[in-house]
Tab-separated table of C-alpha atoms in Angstrom:
chain	number	residue	atom	x	y	z
A	19	MET	CA	15.856	20.984	-10.284
A	20	ASN	CA	19.625	21.418	-10.051
A	21	GLY	CA	19.076	23.267	-6.771
A	22	ILE	CA	17.363	20.204	-5.338
A	23	LEU	CA	20.064	17.883	-6.638
A	24	ASN	CA	22.790	20.136	-5.250
A	25	LYS	CA	21.157	20.292	-1.828
A	26	LEU	CA	21.196	16.505	-1.777
A	27	ARG	CA	24.839	16.569	-2.897
A	28	LEU	CA	23.868	15.232	-6.315
A	29	GLU	CA	25.734	17.869	-8.302
A	30	PRO	CA	26.705	16.884	-11.847
A	31	PRO	CA	30.070	15.216	-10.979
A	32	PHE	CA	28.055	12.868	-8.794
A	33	TYR	CA	25.560	11.731	-11.341
A	34	SER	CA	27.313	12.265	-14.656
A	35	ALA	CA	27.941	9.190	-16.770
A	36	SER	CA	31.598	10.181	-16.966
A	37	THR	CA	32.232	9.107	-13.372
A	38	GLY	CA	31.896	5.618	-12.009
A	39	GLN	CA	33.542	5.653	-8.616
A	40	GLN	CA	30.506	4.922	-6.453
A	41	ASN	CA	29.480	1.289	-6.008
A	42	TRP	CA	26.114	1.853	-7.688
A	43	MET	CA	27.668	3.208	-10.877
A	44	GLY	CA	28.307	0.953	-13.836
A	45	SER	CA	30.144	0.619	-17.114
A	46	GLY	CA	27.119	-0.268	-19.212
A	47	ASN	CA	24.944	1.800	-21.495
A	48	VAL	CA	24.248	5.416	-20.605
A	49	LEU	CA	20.785	6.007	-19.185
A	50	LYS	CA	19.398	9.500	-19.819
A	51	ILE	CA	16.534	10.572	-17.590
A	52	GLN	CA	13.982	13.218	-18.528
A	53	SER	CA	11.290	14.533	-16.217
A	54	PRO	CA	7.725	13.790	-17.348
A	55	VAL	CA	6.788	17.172	-15.882
A	56	ASP	CA	8.422	19.300	-18.580
A	57	GLY	CA	10.569	16.930	-20.636
A	58	ASN	CA	13.784	18.492	-19.374
A	59	PRO	CA	16.791	16.254	-18.567
A	60	LEU	CA	17.567	15.271	-14.989
A	61	GLY	CA	20.909	13.743	-15.842
A	62	GLU	CA	22.523	10.576	-17.096
A	63	ILE	CA	24.053	7.524	-15.516
A	64	ASN	CA	25.701	4.303	-16.635
A	65	LEU	CA	23.830	1.057	-16.133
A	66	ILE	CA	25.639	-1.537	-14.041
A	67	GLY	CA	27.705	-4.224	-15.703
A	68	GLU	CA	28.704	-7.761	-14.757
A	69	GLU	CA	31.880	-6.796	-12.896
A	70	GLU	CA	30.166	-4.018	-10.945
A	71	TYR	CA	27.437	-6.435	-9.912
A	72	LYS	CA	30.039	-8.851	-8.572
A	73	SER	CA	31.729	-6.007	-6.705
A	74	VAL	CA	28.479	-4.867	-5.092
A	75	MET	CA	27.637	-8.412	-4.026
A	76	ALA	CA	31.106	-8.850	-2.540
A	77	GLU	CA	30.726	-5.651	-0.507
A	78	ALA	CA	27.309	-6.746	0.751
A	79	LYS	CA	28.559	-10.181	1.806
A	80	LYS	CA	31.559	-8.609	3.505
A	81	ALA	CA	29.374	-6.202	5.507
A	82	PHE	CA	26.850	-8.819	6.660
A	83	PRO	CA	28.870	-10.510	9.470
A	84	LEU	CA	29.657	-7.180	11.102
A	85	TRP	CA	26.116	-5.853	10.785
A	86	LYS	CA	24.340	-8.966	12.090
A	87	ALA	CA	26.722	-9.086	15.068
A	88	LEU	CA	25.435	-5.722	16.302
A	89	PRO	CA	22.596	-6.022	18.811
A	90	ALA	CA	19.260	-5.316	17.152
A	91	PRO	CA	18.657	-2.108	19.181
A	92	GLN	CA	21.984	-0.771	17.917
A	93	ARG	CA	20.896	-1.508	14.366
A	94	GLY	CA	17.685	0.300	15.205
A	95	GLU	CA	19.700	3.315	16.305
A	96	ILE	CA	21.256	3.556	12.831
A	97	VAL	CA	17.796	3.420	11.263
A	98	ARG	CA	16.664	6.126	13.703
A	99	GLN	CA	19.474	8.372	12.498
A	100	PHE	CA	18.441	7.689	8.921
A	101	GLY	CA	14.895	8.763	9.769
A	102	ASP	CA	16.220	12.010	11.241
A	103	ALA	CA	18.345	12.606	8.143
A	104	LEU	CA	15.240	12.146	6.006
A	105	ARG	CA	13.407	14.689	8.150
A	106	ALA	CA	16.137	17.210	7.427
A	107	GLU	CA	15.928	16.535	3.673
A	108	LYS	CA	12.163	15.991	3.411
A	109	GLU	CA	11.337	19.076	1.351
A	110	ALA	CA	14.187	18.662	-1.134
A	111	LEU	CA	13.734	14.912	-1.508
A	112	GLY	CA	9.962	15.266	-1.831
A	113	LYS	CA	10.441	17.766	-4.653
A	114	LEU	CA	12.899	15.472	-6.399
A	115	VAL	CA	10.453	12.540	-6.194
A	116	SER	CA	7.685	14.758	-7.543
A	117	TYR	CA	9.744	16.115	-10.421
A	118	GLU	CA	11.340	12.814	-11.424
A	119	MET	CA	8.201	10.674	-11.174
A	120	GLY	CA	5.476	13.246	-11.859
A	121	LYS	CA	3.323	12.820	-8.752
A	122	SER	CA	1.977	15.889	-6.973
A	123	LEU	CA	4.259	17.655	-4.517
A	124	GLN	CA	1.984	16.700	-1.644
A	125	GLU	CA	2.305	13.051	-2.658
A	126	GLY	CA	6.079	13.413	-3.050
A	127	LEU	CA	6.351	14.844	0.446
A	128	GLY	CA	3.978	12.142	1.676
A	129	GLU	CA	6.220	9.462	0.214
A	130	VAL	CA	9.197	10.799	2.152
A	131	GLN	CA	6.997	10.895	5.255
A	132	GLU	CA	6.256	7.198	4.692
A	133	MET	CA	10.004	6.581	4.801
A	134	ILE	CA	10.283	8.502	8.054
A	135	ASP	CA	7.329	6.624	9.544
A	136	ILE	CA	8.705	3.198	8.641
A	137	CYS	CA	12.050	4.166	10.190
A	138	ASP	CA	10.204	5.014	13.419
A	139	PHE	CA	8.339	1.706	13.227
A	140	ALA	CA	11.575	-0.204	12.619
A	141	VAL	CA	13.311	1.455	15.575
A	142	GLY	CA	10.616	0.164	17.917
A	143	LEU	CA	10.653	-3.208	16.193
A	144	SER	CA	14.385	-3.539	16.871
A	145	ARG	CA	13.475	-4.224	20.521
A	146	GLN	CA	10.572	-6.541	19.697
A	147	LEU	CA	11.911	-9.350	17.528
A	148	TYR	CA	10.134	-11.795	19.773
A	149	GLY	CA	10.222	-15.582	19.683
A	150	LEU	CA	7.785	-17.900	21.447
A	151	GLN	CA	8.480	-20.253	24.346
A	152	MET	CA	6.582	-23.550	24.286
A	153	HIS	CA	6.074	-26.217	26.948
A	154	SER	CA	8.037	-29.364	26.203
A	155	GLU	CA	6.457	-32.789	26.713
A	156	ARG	CA	9.764	-33.943	28.185
A	157	PRO	CA	10.657	-33.086	31.787
A	158	LYS	CA	13.425	-30.543	32.410
A	159	HIS	CA	13.464	-29.445	28.785
A	160	ARG	CA	12.964	-25.925	27.536
A	161	MET	CA	11.611	-25.432	24.025
A	162	PHE	CA	11.542	-22.056	22.314
A	163	GLU	CA	11.947	-20.378	18.962
A	164	GLN	CA	14.236	-17.565	17.919
A	165	TRP	CA	14.781	-15.548	14.772
A	166	HIS	CA	17.996	-14.945	12.827
A	167	PRO	CA	18.798	-12.659	9.880
A	168	LEU	CA	18.743	-14.145	6.393
A	169	GLY	CA	21.793	-12.427	4.917
A	170	VAL	CA	21.571	-10.392	1.710
A	171	VAL	CA	18.093	-9.061	0.855
A	172	GLY	CA	17.429	-7.933	-2.711
A	173	ILE	CA	14.856	-5.174	-3.252
A	174	ILE	CA	13.399	-4.476	-6.692
A	175	SER	CA	11.162	-1.399	-6.647
A	176	ALA	CA	8.891	0.288	-9.189
A	177	PHE	CA	8.772	3.840	-10.537
A	178	ASN	CA	5.442	4.825	-8.985
A	179	PHE	CA	6.871	4.873	-5.454
A	180	PRO	CA	10.550	5.535	-6.177
A	181	VAL	CA	11.679	5.534	-2.541
A	182	ALA	CA	8.948	4.560	-0.056
A	183	VAL	CA	8.611	0.881	-0.952
A	184	TRP	CA	12.385	0.471	-0.736
A	185	ALA	CA	12.280	1.981	2.751
A	186	TRP	CA	9.442	-0.358	3.783
A	187	ASN	CA	11.700	-3.275	2.961
A	188	ALA	CA	15.129	-1.921	3.838
A	189	SER	CA	14.292	-0.470	7.257
A	190	ILE	CA	12.768	-3.733	8.428
A	191	ALA	CA	15.495	-5.831	6.794
A	192	TRP	CA	18.203	-3.733	8.465
A	193	VAL	CA	16.886	-4.007	12.018
A	194	CYS	CA	16.495	-7.741	11.441
A	195	GLY	CA	20.237	-7.875	10.741
A	196	ASN	CA	20.265	-8.141	6.957
A	197	VAL	CA	22.150	-6.101	4.390
A	198	CYS	CA	20.364	-4.870	1.267
A	199	ILE	CA	20.913	-4.560	-2.460
A	200	TRP	CA	18.420	-2.233	-4.105
A	201	LYS	CA	17.535	-2.162	-7.786
A	202	PRO	CA	15.211	0.812	-8.308
A	203	SER	CA	13.253	1.385	-11.479
A	204	GLU	CA	15.509	2.673	-14.227
A	205	LYS	CA	12.802	5.296	-14.836
A	206	THR	CA	13.461	6.977	-11.464
A	207	PRO	CA	17.127	6.438	-10.511
A	208	PHE	CA	17.931	9.868	-9.090
A	209	SER	CA	15.485	9.650	-6.198
A	210	ALA	CA	17.171	6.353	-5.339
A	211	LEU	CA	20.630	7.893	-5.633
A	212	ALA	CA	19.565	10.654	-3.248
A	213	CYS	CA	18.360	8.146	-0.641
A	214	GLN	CA	21.527	6.113	-0.951
A	215	GLU	CA	23.635	9.223	-0.468
A	216	ILE	CA	21.666	10.212	2.641
A	217	PHE	CA	22.002	6.756	4.215
A	218	LYS	CA	25.655	6.468	3.196
A	219	LYS	CA	26.368	9.593	5.203
A	220	VAL	CA	24.737	8.002	8.270
A	221	LEU	CA	26.851	4.875	7.820
A	222	ASN	CA	30.034	6.924	7.457
A	223	GLN	CA	29.280	8.952	10.574
A	224	ASN	CA	28.950	5.692	12.510
A	225	LYS	CA	32.048	4.144	10.919
A	226	LEU	CA	30.023	1.320	9.409
A	227	PRO	CA	30.654	-0.296	6.009
A	228	GLU	CA	28.720	1.131	3.083
A	229	GLY	CA	27.987	-2.428	1.972
A	230	ILE	CA	25.103	-2.514	4.465
A	231	SER	CA	23.109	-0.608	1.833
A	232	ASN	CA	23.872	-1.104	-1.848
A	233	LEU	CA	22.353	0.417	-4.964
A	234	ILE	CA	22.540	-0.892	-8.509
A	235	ILE	CA	21.027	0.883	-11.505
A	236	GLY	CA	20.158	-1.634	-14.180
A	237	ASP	CA	17.470	-2.924	-16.494
A	238	GLY	CA	15.381	-6.079	-16.307
A	239	THR	CA	18.433	-8.213	-17.017
A	240	ILE	CA	19.905	-7.249	-13.657
A	241	GLY	CA	16.603	-8.000	-11.960
A	242	LYS	CA	16.677	-11.495	-13.436
A	243	LYS	CA	20.268	-11.901	-12.303
A	244	MET	CA	19.301	-10.967	-8.756
A	245	ALA	CA	16.426	-13.442	-8.778
A	246	ALA	CA	18.776	-16.248	-9.836
A	247	ASP	CA	21.568	-15.322	-7.410
A	248	ARG	CA	21.879	-17.875	-4.611
A	249	ASP	CA	23.750	-15.318	-2.518
A	250	ILE	CA	20.533	-13.290	-2.215
A	251	SER	CA	18.422	-14.988	0.430
A	252	LEU	CA	15.263	-12.984	-0.152
A	253	ILE	CA	13.965	-11.032	-3.141
A	254	SER	CA	11.267	-8.453	-2.465
A	255	ALA	CA	9.887	-7.328	-5.821
A	256	THR	CA	7.291	-4.704	-6.653
A	257	GLY	CA	5.962	-4.423	-10.183
A	258	SER	CA	3.748	-6.062	-12.749
A	259	THR	CA	2.228	-9.511	-12.341
A	260	GLN	CA	4.216	-10.678	-15.361
A	261	MET	CA	7.460	-9.584	-13.733
A	262	GLY	CA	6.450	-11.143	-10.424
A	263	LYS	CA	5.710	-14.498	-11.985
A	264	SER	CA	9.162	-14.521	-13.549
A	265	VAL	CA	10.799	-13.643	-10.225
A	266	ALA	CA	8.770	-16.243	-8.334
A	267	GLU	CA	9.670	-18.980	-10.799
A	268	THR	CA	13.368	-18.169	-10.773
A	269	VAL	CA	13.634	-17.744	-6.991
A	270	GLY	CA	11.498	-20.824	-6.422
A	271	LYS	CA	13.765	-22.999	-8.547
A	272	ARG	CA	16.628	-22.299	-6.161
A	273	LEU	CA	14.314	-22.607	-3.121
A	274	GLY	CA	14.884	-18.992	-2.184
A	275	LYS	CA	12.408	-16.677	-0.499
A	276	SER	CA	10.382	-13.944	-2.148
A	277	ILE	CA	7.957	-11.173	-1.257
A	278	LEU	CA	5.851	-10.136	-4.236
A	279	GLU	CA	3.726	-6.997	-4.402
A	280	LEU	CA	2.271	-7.002	-7.890
A	281	GLY	CA	-0.772	-5.816	-9.828
A	282	GLY	CA	-3.925	-4.310	-8.397
A	283	ASN	CA	-7.399	-3.883	-9.888
A	284	ASN	CA	-9.081	-2.297	-6.956
A	285	ALA	CA	-12.798	-1.746	-6.556
A	286	VAL	CA	-15.001	0.510	-4.464
A	287	ILE	CA	-18.511	-0.739	-3.697
A	288	VAL	CA	-21.014	2.057	-3.094
A	289	THR	CA	-24.128	0.743	-1.346
A	290	ARG	CA	-27.666	2.092	-1.131
A	291	GLU	CA	-26.810	3.491	2.340
A	292	ALA	CA	-23.469	5.085	1.384
A	293	ASP	CA	-22.625	8.633	2.431
A	294	LEU	CA	-21.710	10.179	-0.921
A	295	LYS	CA	-20.022	13.149	0.790
A	296	GLN	CA	-17.445	10.651	2.032
A	297	ALA	CA	-17.408	8.450	-1.036
A	298	VAL	CA	-16.836	11.057	-3.763
A	299	PRO	CA	-13.525	12.574	-2.551
A	300	ALA	CA	-12.198	9.116	-1.679
A	301	ILE	CA	-13.054	7.797	-5.132
A	302	VAL	CA	-11.578	10.812	-6.922
A	303	PHE	CA	-8.306	10.653	-4.978
A	304	GLY	CA	-8.127	6.890	-5.416
A	305	ALA	CA	-8.659	7.156	-9.163
A	306	VAL	CA	-6.540	10.210	-10.043
A	307	GLY	CA	-3.915	10.353	-7.273
A	308	THR	CA	-0.463	9.725	-8.742
A	309	ALA	CA	-2.289	9.930	-12.109
A	310	GLY	CA	-3.739	6.473	-11.460
A	311	GLN	CA	-0.270	4.951	-11.176
A	312	ARG	CA	-0.603	3.400	-7.729
A	313	CYS	CA	-0.984	-0.329	-7.272
A	314	THR	CA	-3.866	0.636	-4.948
A	315	SER	CA	-5.492	3.084	-7.386
A	316	THR	CA	-9.269	2.791	-7.697
A	317	ARG	CA	-9.995	1.183	-11.065
A	318	ARG	CA	-13.583	-0.074	-10.678
A	319	LEU	CA	-16.709	1.478	-9.140
A	320	ILE	CA	-19.506	-0.948	-8.307
A	321	VAL	CA	-22.501	1.231	-7.483
A	322	HIS	CA	-25.980	0.310	-6.241
A	323	GLU	CA	-28.495	1.074	-8.957
A	324	THR	CA	-30.340	3.552	-6.713
A	325	GLN	CA	-27.139	5.614	-6.239
A	326	PHE	CA	-25.751	5.285	-9.740
A	327	GLU	CA	-27.009	8.469	-11.417
A	328	GLU	CA	-26.439	10.743	-8.429
A	329	LEU	CA	-22.916	9.445	-7.835
A	330	LEU	CA	-22.051	9.717	-11.504
A	331	GLU	CA	-23.257	13.329	-11.604
A	332	LYS	CA	-21.132	14.200	-8.561
A	333	LEU	CA	-18.078	12.449	-9.993
A	334	VAL	CA	-18.298	14.188	-13.365
A	335	SER	CA	-18.657	17.510	-11.548
A	336	ALA	CA	-15.644	16.753	-9.346
A	337	TYR	CA	-13.521	15.644	-12.312
A	338	GLY	CA	-14.370	18.891	-14.071
A	339	GLN	CA	-12.830	20.822	-11.179
A	340	LEU	CA	-9.514	18.980	-11.198
A	341	GLN	CA	-6.424	21.043	-11.984
A	342	ILE	CA	-3.872	19.208	-14.122
A	343	GLY	CA	-0.339	20.426	-14.639
A	344	ASP	CA	3.068	20.878	-13.016
A	345	PRO	CA	2.951	18.683	-9.890
A	346	LEU	CA	5.259	21.080	-8.049
A	347	ASP	CA	2.420	23.621	-8.159
A	348	GLU	CA	0.367	22.790	-5.073
A	349	MET	CA	-2.793	24.086	-6.776
A	350	ASN	CA	-2.695	21.163	-9.210
A	351	HIS	CA	-4.358	17.873	-8.302
A	352	MET	CA	-2.754	15.666	-10.934
A	353	GLY	CA	0.530	15.613	-12.812
A	354	PRO	CA	1.717	13.597	-15.818
A	355	LEU	CA	2.037	9.919	-16.517
A	356	ILE	CA	5.565	8.584	-16.160
A	357	ASP	CA	6.376	8.615	-19.898
A	358	LYS	CA	4.930	8.505	-23.407
A	359	THR	CA	4.765	4.722	-23.330
A	360	ALA	CA	2.263	5.039	-20.488
A	361	VAL	CA	0.293	7.553	-22.554
A	362	THR	CA	0.158	5.077	-25.432
A	363	GLU	CA	-1.158	2.402	-23.075
A	364	TYR	CA	-3.791	4.863	-21.784
A	365	GLU	CA	-5.026	5.522	-25.321
A	366	LYS	CA	-4.976	1.834	-26.233
A	367	THR	CA	-7.012	0.889	-23.171
A	368	ILE	CA	-9.679	3.507	-23.919
A	369	ARG	CA	-9.992	2.314	-27.529
A	370	THR	CA	-10.301	-1.275	-26.346
A	371	ALA	CA	-12.957	-0.365	-23.775
A	372	ILE	CA	-15.037	1.380	-26.450
A	373	GLU	CA	-14.682	-1.593	-28.799
A	374	GLN	CA	-15.950	-3.873	-26.024
A	375	GLY	CA	-19.048	-1.741	-25.425
A	376	GLY	CA	-17.838	0.825	-22.904
A	377	ARG	CA	-19.000	4.436	-22.983
A	378	ILE	CA	-16.777	7.393	-22.046
A	379	LEU	CA	-18.535	9.583	-19.508
A	380	TYR	CA	-15.605	11.921	-18.899
A	381	GLY	CA	-12.086	12.423	-20.267
A	382	GLY	CA	-10.419	10.080	-22.687
A	383	LYS	CA	-7.994	12.585	-24.185
A	384	VAL	CA	-4.296	13.418	-24.184
A	385	LEU	CA	-3.721	17.055	-23.219
A	386	GLU	CA	-1.890	19.413	-25.560
A	387	GLY	CA	-0.379	22.881	-25.308
A	388	ASP	CA	2.633	24.569	-23.759
A	389	THR	CA	1.672	23.490	-20.226
A	390	TYR	CA	1.703	19.870	-21.358
A	391	ALA	CA	4.736	20.031	-23.637
A	392	SER	CA	6.257	16.799	-22.287
A	393	GLY	CA	3.400	14.888	-23.948
A	394	CYS	CA	2.708	12.926	-20.774
A	395	TYR	CA	-0.473	14.627	-19.525
A	396	VAL	CA	-3.917	13.052	-19.956
A	397	LEU	CA	-7.452	13.685	-18.814
A	398	PRO	CA	-8.673	11.394	-16.020
A	399	THR	CA	-11.334	9.165	-17.510
A	400	ILE	CA	-14.619	7.612	-16.393
A	401	ILE	CA	-15.973	4.762	-18.500
A	402	GLU	CA	-19.384	3.131	-18.069
A	403	ALA	CA	-18.732	-0.600	-18.343
A	404	THR	CA	-20.113	-4.065	-17.737
A	405	VAL	CA	-18.459	-6.796	-15.736
A	406	ASN	CA	-18.135	-9.065	-18.794
A	407	MET	CA	-15.894	-6.609	-20.660
A	408	PRO	CA	-12.429	-8.282	-20.688
A	409	ILE	CA	-10.618	-4.942	-20.334
A	410	VAL	CA	-12.196	-4.424	-16.903
A	411	ALA	CA	-10.155	-7.344	-15.556
A	412	HIS	CA	-6.940	-5.773	-16.881
A	413	GLU	CA	-4.858	-3.310	-14.856
A	414	THR	CA	-3.819	-0.170	-16.717
A	415	PHE	CA	-1.468	2.204	-14.895
A	416	ALA	CA	-3.426	5.341	-15.790
A	417	PRO	CA	-6.314	7.435	-14.378
A	418	ILE	CA	-9.077	5.296	-15.882
A	419	VAL	CA	-11.971	4.113	-13.737
A	420	TYR	CA	-14.827	1.840	-14.828
A	421	ILE	CA	-18.288	2.328	-13.320
A	422	MET	CA	-21.031	-0.312	-13.279
A	423	PRO	CA	-24.312	-0.828	-11.375
A	424	TYR	CA	-25.405	-3.701	-9.138
A	425	LYS	CA	-28.651	-4.834	-7.512
A	426	ASN	CA	-27.630	-6.590	-4.261
A	427	LEU	CA	-24.510	-6.873	-2.105
A	428	GLU	CA	-23.824	-10.496	-2.995
A	429	GLU	CA	-23.667	-9.509	-6.660
A	430	ALA	CA	-21.406	-6.549	-5.868
A	431	ILE	CA	-18.938	-8.712	-3.951
A	432	ASP	CA	-18.939	-11.279	-6.761
A	433	ILE	CA	-18.140	-8.524	-9.267
A	434	GLN	CA	-15.356	-7.187	-7.059
A	435	ASN	CA	-13.783	-10.631	-6.598
A	436	SER	CA	-14.110	-11.621	-10.263
A	437	VAL	CA	-10.757	-10.182	-11.380
A	438	PRO	CA	-7.381	-11.981	-11.169
A	439	GLN	CA	-5.855	-9.361	-8.859
A	440	GLY	CA	-6.524	-9.087	-5.129
A	441	LEU	CA	-4.773	-6.120	-3.562
A	442	SER	CA	-7.079	-3.427	-2.156
A	443	SER	CA	-10.843	-3.055	-1.819
A	444	ALA	CA	-13.341	-0.720	-0.193
A	445	ILE	CA	-17.011	-0.356	0.593
A	446	PHE	CA	-18.933	2.794	1.417
A	447	THR	CA	-21.950	2.075	3.555
A	448	LEU	CA	-23.662	3.112	6.775
A	449	ASN	CA	-25.255	-0.335	7.032
A	450	LEU	CA	-23.445	-2.382	9.700
A	451	ARG	CA	-24.539	-5.707	8.230
A	452	ASP	CA	-23.199	-4.804	4.784
A	453	ALA	CA	-19.899	-3.642	6.284
A	454	GLU	CA	-19.449	-6.830	8.296
A	455	THR	CA	-20.412	-8.997	5.337
A	456	PHE	CA	-17.802	-7.237	3.206
A	457	LEU	CA	-15.149	-7.941	5.862
A	458	SER	CA	-16.217	-11.550	6.482
A	459	HIS	CA	-14.824	-14.684	4.848
A	460	THR	CA	-17.628	-14.452	2.269
A	461	GLY	CA	-16.678	-10.864	1.436
A	462	SER	CA	-13.636	-9.238	-0.118
A	463	ASP	CA	-10.882	-11.609	-1.243
A	464	CYS	CA	-8.229	-8.873	-1.184
A	465	GLY	CA	-5.295	-8.372	1.140
A	466	ILE	CA	-6.674	-4.948	2.104
A	467	ALA	CA	-10.348	-4.304	2.876
A	468	ASN	CA	-11.575	-0.853	3.916
A	469	VAL	CA	-14.899	0.500	5.109
A	470	ASN	CA	-15.767	4.149	4.409
A	471	ILE	CA	-12.268	4.973	3.199
A	472	GLY	CA	-10.856	4.515	-0.298
A	473	THR	CA	-8.589	1.854	-1.752
A	474	SER	CA	-5.488	4.037	-1.732
A	475	GLY	CA	-3.382	5.340	1.141
A	476	ALA	CA	-2.285	2.443	3.370
A	477	GLU	CA	-0.611	3.149	6.712
A	478	ILE	CA	2.772	1.627	7.510
A	479	GLY	CA	1.517	0.031	10.737
A	480	GLY	CA	-0.401	-2.647	8.853
A	481	ALA	CA	1.089	-5.386	6.691
A	482	PHE	CA	0.755	-4.340	3.042
A	483	GLY	CA	0.094	-6.751	0.194
A	484	GLY	CA	-2.534	-8.766	-1.618
A	485	GLU	CA	-3.709	-12.144	-2.831
A	486	LYS	CA	-4.114	-13.983	-6.145
A	487	GLU	CA	-2.064	-12.333	-8.917
A	488	THR	CA	-1.023	-9.578	-6.537
A	489	GLY	CA	1.506	-12.081	-5.236
A	490	GLY	CA	0.561	-12.897	-1.663
A	491	GLY	CA	3.498	-11.135	-0.025
A	492	ARG	CA	3.404	-8.678	2.864
A	493	GLU	CA	5.600	-5.653	3.531
A	494	SER	CA	5.815	-2.889	6.113
A	495	GLY	CA	3.993	-3.290	9.448
A	496	SER	CA	2.362	-5.883	11.695
A	497	ASP	CA	4.477	-9.075	11.752
A	498	ALA	CA	5.764	-8.685	8.174
A	499	TRP	CA	9.256	-8.573	9.726
A	500	LYS	CA	9.203	-12.365	9.983
A	501	ALA	CA	9.650	-12.651	6.223
A	502	TYR	CA	13.097	-11.059	6.591
A	503	MET	CA	14.303	-13.613	9.145
A	504	ARG	CA	14.664	-17.356	9.517
A	505	ARG	CA	12.867	-19.153	12.327
A	506	GLN	CA	14.798	-21.576	14.508
A	507	THR	CA	13.127	-23.968	16.963
A	508	CYS	CA	15.396	-24.777	19.906
A	509	THR	CA	15.162	-27.423	22.636
A	510	LEU	CA	17.446	-27.369	25.661
A	511	ASN	CA	17.787	-30.395	27.932
A	512	TYR	CA	18.929	-29.504	31.461
A	513	SER	CA	18.146	-32.925	32.985
A	514	THR	CA	20.566	-35.803	33.657
A	515	VAL	CA	18.784	-38.203	31.296
A	516	LEU	CA	17.855	-38.319	27.616
A	517	PRO	CA	14.080	-38.799	27.232
A	518	LEU	CA	12.851	-38.955	23.630
A	519	ALA	CA	9.782	-37.278	22.196
A	520	GLN	CA	6.540	-39.232	21.805
A	521	GLY	CA	7.690	-41.582	24.569
A	522	ILE	CA	10.013	-43.519	22.271
A	523	LYS	CA	12.437	-45.860	24.045
A	524	PHE	CA	15.923	-46.364	22.654
A	525	TYR	CA	18.289	-48.640	24.658
A	526	LEU	CA	22.026	-48.972	24.279
């Protein structure tokens, strides 16, 4: 991996704990990072301290007036250059993401492609920050709305997508005129350092302050500090529901803004009329892609009783063909979990499911041997379950999927909607009425609803996010940009008199 780090100019003097010259370095405890792929060290870095945090915030606040004063298309041009820089580094950065996080190389490269795509989207958006014009009830008055940047945007991202979710937020925030402070997961700091270095080079080439994009490596304490900081206008946080509730409470107390993308417990409904040739690969990728560590991973299969046995047979056969190992080997379908703590949670969840009446149909084991020496590799697992098992309503970040039968579509939708989370959902059916019912107001209660595609793999053109304990926020495409700006309603009087609204008369 040193070759990858060197290509990204992350040679040891850059990321060693003995240096602290960059504004994302700290004076706190040393963080040592090992790859879940083989257990080998990636490097070490100091966590940020109180004084470094103050310094980063000062740099961000200093950069904001200059950045927001640039016309939005000029800000878009900087983001365009960043996208081109990512294109040049796609292979190296994709490998780093794969090795540091453990996802397959194809998924690592795909994550970098997501960054490139959102940069392209943001460039176009920089010329489309539209406001409405409304008709005033008063003669010779013009009423309209316009949008202004918020200021400093804080981004807290999770380990499972070490770079893409940051880019979703940062690219949009930048073209809207904001500056950003990014706290990546302390489990995957080097992918974040690489991105920061790439964007810093773009800023330097354009003689712009580095404070437009800031990186801080810290633990949950720093995340709490960001949430409480009144100088951060918006916090966009990705992570567990527990973490999101804490952020929402803290930000809400100071009447700040937040975007929350939290837990998912995503279901696929397979109807009597489903095409299993479509459904099986979508289910398998949704359940085992990123080793089940996506917020959109498929965790529940709700299968019509007439399809249950055939689908189960096909799934067990497909699982038996999966190759598990080094994610940098393109022949492998699944890599490791992020760390041994995740493995422990995997084992605990399986034990709990069995205690509650579940039956393992495939998997359920931690893999051993030289290939799996890091101790982070597990077998993807299928568990036959019932809807009243409490564990089914719990999200476990691991390749575990629960399968259960249903009799009619109304029952299936009720089962799908019965969990606290509401991120992604899917139905496989060739029945138009079932598809439309699933998409109607009596259907899926999730932020994402798909027909004949799986729960995982959202495109950047659509707003991404969910309901209920998923947080209710939206990132990426559509009109999600509005969350990164403040709306201002303006009325301009070009008459010679002063008429009041609602016909009110006021005489002096």
